[in-house]
PDB file of C-alpha atoms in Angstrom:
ATOM      1  CA  MET U   1     183.306 -47.234 -45.719  1.00 41.00           C
ATOM      2  CA  ARG U   2     186.863 -48.101 -43.713  1.00 44.00           C
ATOM      3  CA  ASN U   3     188.677 -51.924 -43.778  1.00 47.00           C
ATOM      4  CA  ASP U   4     191.084 -50.986 -40.338  1.00 50.00           C
ATOM      5  CA  GLY U   5     192.662 -54.607 -41.282  1.00 54.00           C
ATOM      6  CA  ILE U   6     194.469 -54.039 -44.217  1.00 57.00           C
ATOM      7  CA  HIS U   7     197.806 -53.798 -44.007  1.00 63.00           C
ATOM      8  CA  MET U   8     200.102 -52.404 -46.632  1.00 71.00           C
ATOM      9  CA  PRO U   9     203.906 -52.521 -46.338  1.00 76.00           C
ATOM     10  CA  GLU U  10     205.941 -50.122 -46.379  1.00 80.00           C
ATOM     11  CA  LEU U  11     207.825 -50.599 -50.892  1.00 87.00           C
ATOM     12  CA  PRO U  12     211.677 -49.484 -51.517  1.00 89.00           C
ATOM     13  CA  GLU U  13     211.446 -47.198 -54.071  1.00 91.00           C
ATOM     14  CA  PRO U  14     210.620 -48.350 -57.225  1.00 94.00           C
ATOM     15  CA  THR U  15     214.313 -49.080 -59.585  1.00 95.00           C
ATOM     16  CA  LEU U  16     215.224 -46.343 -62.642  1.00 96.00           C
ATOM     17  CA  GLY U  17     214.149 -48.480 -65.302  1.00 96.00           C
ATOM     18  CA  GLU U  18     211.577 -49.919 -63.635  1.00 96.00           C
ATOM     19  CA  LEU U  19     210.275 -46.159 -63.294  1.00 97.00           C
ATOM     20  CA  GLU U  20     211.438 -46.139 -67.356  1.00 97.00           C
ATOM     21  CA  ARG U  21     209.032 -49.340 -68.085  1.00 97.00           C
ATOM     22  CA  LEU U  22     205.746 -47.686 -66.212  1.00 97.00           C
ATOM     23  CA  ALA U  23     206.436 -44.901 -68.674  1.00 97.00           C
ATOM     24  CA  GLU U  24     206.181 -46.676 -71.663  1.00 97.00           C
ATOM     25  CA  ALA U  25     203.191 -47.690 -70.806  1.00 96.00           C
ATOM     26  CA  ILE U  26     201.461 -45.081 -68.649  1.00 96.00           C
ATOM     27  CA  GLY U  27     203.458 -41.907 -70.011  1.00 95.00           C
ATOM     28  CA  GLU U  28     205.908 -39.887 -68.528  1.00 95.00           C
ATOM     29  CA  ARG U  29     203.854 -37.327 -68.390  1.00 95.00           C
ATOM     30  CA  ALA U  30     201.337 -38.819 -65.435  1.00 96.00           C
ATOM     31  CA  ASP U  31     201.083 -37.486 -62.102  1.00 95.00           C
ATOM     32  CA  GLY U  32     202.336 -38.652 -59.294  1.00 96.00           C
ATOM     33  CA  PHE U  33     199.681 -39.413 -56.460  1.00 93.00           C
ATOM     34  CA  GLU U  34     198.882 -41.037 -52.769  1.00 92.00           C
ATOM     35  CA  LEU U  35     196.404 -42.202 -50.808  1.00 88.00           C
ATOM     36  CA  ASP U  36     197.173 -42.477 -46.836  1.00 86.00           C
ATOM     37  CA  MET U  37     195.571 -46.338 -45.900  1.00 80.00           C
ATOM     38  CA  PRO U  38     194.217 -46.713 -42.910  1.00 75.00           C
ATOM     39  CA  ASP U  39     196.981 -48.090 -41.446  1.00 75.00           C
ATOM     40  CA  GLY U  40     199.484 -45.356 -41.890  1.00 77.00           C
ATOM     41  CA  PRO U  41     201.321 -45.814 -44.971  1.00 83.00           C
ATOM     42  CA  VAL U  42     200.771 -44.367 -48.268  1.00 87.00           C
ATOM     43  CA  ALA U  43     200.376 -45.874 -51.203  1.00 89.00           C
ATOM     44  CA  ARG U  44     201.805 -44.417 -53.968  1.00 93.00           C
ATOM     45  CA  GLY U  45     201.543 -44.328 -57.829  1.00 95.00           C
ATOM     46  CA  TYR U  46     200.592 -42.674 -60.472  1.00 96.00           C
ATOM     47  CA  ARG U  47     197.254 -41.362 -62.415  1.00 92.00           C
ATOM     48  CA  ALA U  48     197.470 -41.702 -66.454  1.00 90.00           C
ATOM     49  CA  PRO U  49     195.093 -40.852 -68.575  1.00 87.00           C
ATOM     50  CA  GLY U  50     195.039 -44.525 -70.379  1.00 85.00           C
ATOM     51  CA  ILE U  51     197.156 -47.560 -70.032  1.00 89.00           C
ATOM     52  CA  HIS U  52     198.484 -48.080 -73.668  1.00 91.00           C
ATOM     53  CA  GLY U  53     201.280 -51.034 -72.830  1.00 92.00           C
ATOM     54  CA  THR U  54     202.142 -53.345 -70.774  1.00 93.00           C
ATOM     55  CA  LEU U  55     203.193 -52.639 -66.900  1.00 94.00           C
ATOM     56  CA  PRO U  56     206.883 -53.883 -65.345  1.00 96.00           C
ATOM     57  CA  GLU U  57     206.238 -56.940 -63.427  1.00 94.00           C
ATOM     58  CA  GLY U  58     204.388 -55.621 -60.003  1.00 93.00           C
ATOM     59  CA  TRP U  59     202.297 -52.892 -61.135  1.00 95.00           C
ATOM     60  CA  ARG U  60     198.674 -52.716 -60.790  1.00 91.00           C
ATOM     61  CA  VAL U  61     196.211 -50.435 -61.735  1.00 89.00           C
ATOM     62  CA  TYR U  62     192.782 -50.006 -60.341  1.00 84.00           C
ATOM     63  CA  ASP U  63     189.927 -47.640 -61.461  1.00 80.00           C
ATOM     64  CA  ILE U  64     189.432 -44.559 -58.763  1.00 79.00           C
ATOM     65  CA  MET U  65     185.779 -43.367 -58.891  1.00 74.00           C
ATOM     66  CA  GLU U  66     184.800 -39.833 -57.270  1.00 69.00           C
ATOM     67  CA  CYS U  67     181.734 -39.978 -55.486  1.00 67.00           C
ATOM     68  CA  ASP U  68     180.092 -36.923 -53.078  1.00 64.00           C
ATOM     69  CA  SER U  69     180.340 -38.101 -49.692  1.00 67.00           C
ATOM     70  CA  GLU U  70     177.881 -37.681 -46.747  1.00 73.00           C
ATOM     71  CA  ARG U  71     179.472 -35.008 -45.400  1.00 74.00           C
ATOM     72  CA  TRP U  72     178.755 -31.924 -45.716  1.00 80.00           C
ATOM     73  CA  THR U  73     179.991 -28.620 -45.119  1.00 82.00           C
ATOM     74  CA  PRO U  74     177.652 -25.488 -44.631  1.00 87.00           C
ATOM     75  CA  TYR U  75     178.409 -21.876 -46.427  1.00 88.00           C
ATOM     76  CA  PRO U  76     178.844 -18.992 -43.819  1.00 90.00           C
ATOM     77  CA  GLY U  77     175.078 -18.194 -43.191  1.00 91.00           C
ATOM     78  CA  TYR U  78     174.281 -22.149 -44.316  1.00 91.00           C
ATOM     79  CA  GLU U  79     174.779 -23.457 -40.714  1.00 91.00           C
ATOM     80  CA  ASP U  80     170.763 -24.089 -39.801  1.00 91.00           C
ATOM     81  CA  VAL U  81     169.548 -25.537 -43.054  1.00 89.00           C
ATOM     82  CA  ALA U  82     167.575 -28.469 -42.859  1.00 91.00           C
ATOM     83  CA  GLU U  83     169.176 -31.598 -44.213  1.00 87.00           C
ATOM     84  CA  ALA U  84     166.362 -32.205 -46.970  1.00 91.00           C
ATOM     85  CA  ASP U  85     167.396 -28.031 -48.055  1.00 91.00           C
ATOM     86  CA  ARG U  86     170.864 -28.779 -48.980  1.00 87.00           C
ATOM     87  CA  GLU U  87     171.932 -27.975 -52.848  1.00 85.00           C
ATOM     88  CA  ASP U  88     174.426 -28.969 -53.329  1.00 78.00           C
ATOM     89  CA  GLY U  89     176.828 -25.871 -54.519  1.00 78.00           C
ATOM     90  CA  GLU U  90     174.383 -23.495 -53.144  1.00 86.00           C
ATOM     91  CA  ASN U  91     174.302 -23.658 -49.563  1.00 89.00           C
ATOM     92  CA  GLY U  92     176.655 -25.696 -49.099  1.00 85.00           C
ATOM     93  CA  ARG U  93     178.736 -28.722 -50.232  1.00 79.00           C
ATOM     94  CA  TYR U  94     178.886 -32.607 -49.570  1.00 73.00           C
ATOM     95  CA  GLU U  95     182.335 -33.709 -49.931  1.00 71.00           C
ATOM     96  CA  THR U  96     183.964 -35.507 -52.181  1.00 65.00           C
ATOM     97  CA  SER U  97     185.691 -39.126 -51.657  1.00 66.00           C
ATOM     98  CA  LEU U  98     187.308 -41.231 -54.585  1.00 71.00           C
ATOM     99  CA  VAL U  99     187.020 -45.059 -53.817  1.00 72.00           C
ATOM    100  CA  ILE U 100     189.080 -47.904 -55.063  1.00 74.00           C
ATOM    101  CA  ASP U 101     187.545 -50.133 -57.400  1.00 65.00           C
ATOM    102  CA  ASP U 102     190.228 -53.620 -57.988  1.00 59.00           C
ATOM    103  CA  ASN U 103     188.544 -54.424 -61.486  1.00 61.00           C
ATOM    104  CA  PRO U 104     188.715 -51.958 -63.729  1.00 54.00           C
ATOM    105  CA  GLY U 105     187.169 -50.913 -65.815  1.00 53.00           C
ATOM    106  CA  PRO U 106     184.260 -48.927 -67.714  1.00 52.00           C
ATOM    107  CA  HIS U 107     181.837 -47.668 -65.514  1.00 49.00           C
ATOM    108  CA  PHE U 108     178.986 -45.199 -65.838  1.00 48.00           C
ATOM    109  CA  VAL U 109     179.914 -43.368 -62.237  1.00 49.00           C
ATOM    110  CA  ASP U 110     181.584 -40.580 -62.819  1.00 52.00           C
ATOM    111  CA  GLN U 111     185.383 -42.138 -62.085  1.00 64.00           C
ATOM    112  CA  GLY U 112     189.116 -40.126 -62.513  1.00 72.00           C
ATOM    113  CA  ASP U 113     192.117 -41.725 -63.968  1.00 84.00           C
ATOM    114  CA  PRO U 114     193.295 -44.740 -64.199  1.00 86.00           C
ATOM    115  CA  PHE U 115     196.116 -44.892 -60.891  1.00 89.00           C
ATOM    116  CA  VAL U 116     198.790 -46.978 -61.162  1.00 94.00           C
ATOM    117  CA  THR U 117     200.854 -48.739 -57.734  1.00 94.00           C
ATOM    118  CA  ARG U 118     202.411 -51.220 -57.305  1.00 94.00           C
ATOM    119  CA  HIS U 119     200.367 -51.451 -53.317  1.00 90.00           C
ATOM    120  CA  ASP U 120     197.914 -54.388 -53.622  1.00 88.00           C
ATOM    121  CA  LEU U 121     194.898 -51.703 -53.225  1.00 85.00           C
ATOM    122  CA  SER U 122     192.439 -55.892 -53.281  1.00 79.00           C
ATOM    123  CA  GLY U 123     190.226 -55.698 -50.602  1.00 73.00           C
ATOM    124  CA  VAL U 124     191.390 -51.774 -49.223  1.00 73.00           C
ATOM    125  CA  ASP U 125     187.052 -51.604 -49.029  1.00 66.00           C
ATOM    126  CA  TRP U 126     188.054 -47.069 -47.455  1.00 70.00           C
ATOM    127  CA  GLU U 127     186.348 -43.853 -49.527  1.00 71.00           C
ATOM    128  CA  PHE U 128     189.660 -41.813 -49.164  1.00 77.00           C
ATOM    129  CA  ASP U 129     188.381 -38.101 -47.965  1.00 74.00           C
ATOM    130  CA  GLU U 130     190.169 -35.497 -49.514  1.00 74.00           C
ATOM    131  CA  GLY U 131     192.115 -35.191 -46.626  1.00 77.00           C
ATOM    132  CA  HIS U 132     193.942 -38.549 -47.606  1.00 81.00           C
ATOM    133  CA  CYS U 133     194.277 -38.250 -50.994  1.00 84.00           C
ATOM    134  CA  GLY U 134     196.138 -36.968 -53.379  1.00 85.00           C
ATOM    135  CA  TYR U 135     198.245 -35.725 -55.971  1.00 89.00           C
ATOM    136  CA  ASP U 136     202.294 -34.889 -55.054  1.00 91.00           C
ATOM    137  CA  GLY U 137     203.345 -32.351 -57.660  1.00 91.00           C
ATOM    138  CA  VAL U 138     205.777 -35.013 -58.945  1.00 95.00           C
ATOM    139  CA  GLN U 139     205.671 -36.398 -62.591  1.00 96.00           C
ATOM    140  CA  LEU U 140     206.942 -39.533 -63.217  1.00 97.00           C
ATOM    141  CA  SER U 141     209.281 -37.886 -65.245  1.00 96.00           C
ATOM    142  CA  ASP U 142     210.453 -35.640 -62.621  1.00 97.00           C
ATOM    143  CA  ASP U 143     211.145 -39.182 -60.606  1.00 96.00           C
ATOM    144  CA  ILE U 144     212.903 -40.450 -63.628  1.00 96.00           C
ATOM    145  CA  ALA U 145     214.665 -37.012 -63.587  1.00 96.00           C
ATOM    146  CA  ARG U 146     215.902 -38.071 -60.037  1.00 94.00           C
ATOM    147  CA  LEU U 147     217.254 -41.306 -59.967  1.00 94.00           C
ATOM    148  CA  ALA U 148     219.142 -40.570 -62.834  1.00 93.00           C
ATOM    149  CA  ALA U 149     220.648 -37.455 -62.027  1.00 92.00           C
ATOM    150  CA  ALA U 150     221.845 -39.843 -58.573  1.00 90.00           C
ATOM    151  CA  ALA U 151     222.851 -42.623 -60.671  1.00 86.00           C
ATOM    152  CA  MET U 152     225.167 -40.525 -62.573  1.00 83.00           C
ATOM    153  CA  PRO U 153     228.118 -40.905 -61.078  1.00 77.00           C
ATOM    154  CA  VAL U 154     230.377 -37.510 -58.863  1.00 60.00           C
ATOM    155  CA  MET U 155     232.450 -36.330 -61.302  1.00 50.00           C
ATOM    156  CA  GLU U 156     235.578 -34.435 -59.338  1.00 51.00           C
ATOM    157  CA  SER U 157     236.992 -31.837 -60.431  1.00 48.00           C
ATOM    158  CA  ALA U 158     240.463 -31.911 -63.084  1.00 45.00           C
ATOM    159  CA  ARG U 159     241.160 -28.787 -61.619  1.00 48.00           C
ATOM    160  CA  THR U 160     243.185 -28.001 -58.220  1.00 51.00           C
ATOM    161  CA  GLU U 161     244.239 -24.419 -59.129  1.00 52.00           C
ATOM    162  CA  SER U 162     241.837 -21.691 -60.598  1.00 46.00           C
ATOM    163  CA  PRO U 163     242.643 -20.275 -63.405  1.00 48.00           C
ATOM    164  CA  ILE U 164     241.813 -17.178 -63.140  1.00 54.00           C
ATOM    165  CA  ARG U 165     244.294 -15.107 -60.824  1.00 47.00           C
TER     166      ARG U 165
END
């Protein structure tokens, strides 16, 4: 399903203090994750095994549930397999998609780690296929280190001449 009526604004980068508070709540090893929204922007956040504290103001948690979509990709040599004979992993595969659930809690589905973001995903009714979502290769600790390094004053060299002659 797709809801093209949702507008997802671009958000400014979070502050160092905000990310440090977030790390206390979800752990600094939380993996960066992105969802390409229907109207173009990217909802960025982190996926973590659990929430262990209070999220900073403005941050939200959503469950992301994995499900098989109706999109079928046959393996080579099985292009003519009838729909009734399709076996996932045997003669092709159904693409996995992710569905946002804005009512976090236990479910009886294949549920992945919670997604923590500053984006408001309430009312998003769209399956995110593998081409429109994924890990960005950065952990929360990496983002904290990057912002901490940027906040450090640039130190000018006190030396004007090289001590090596």
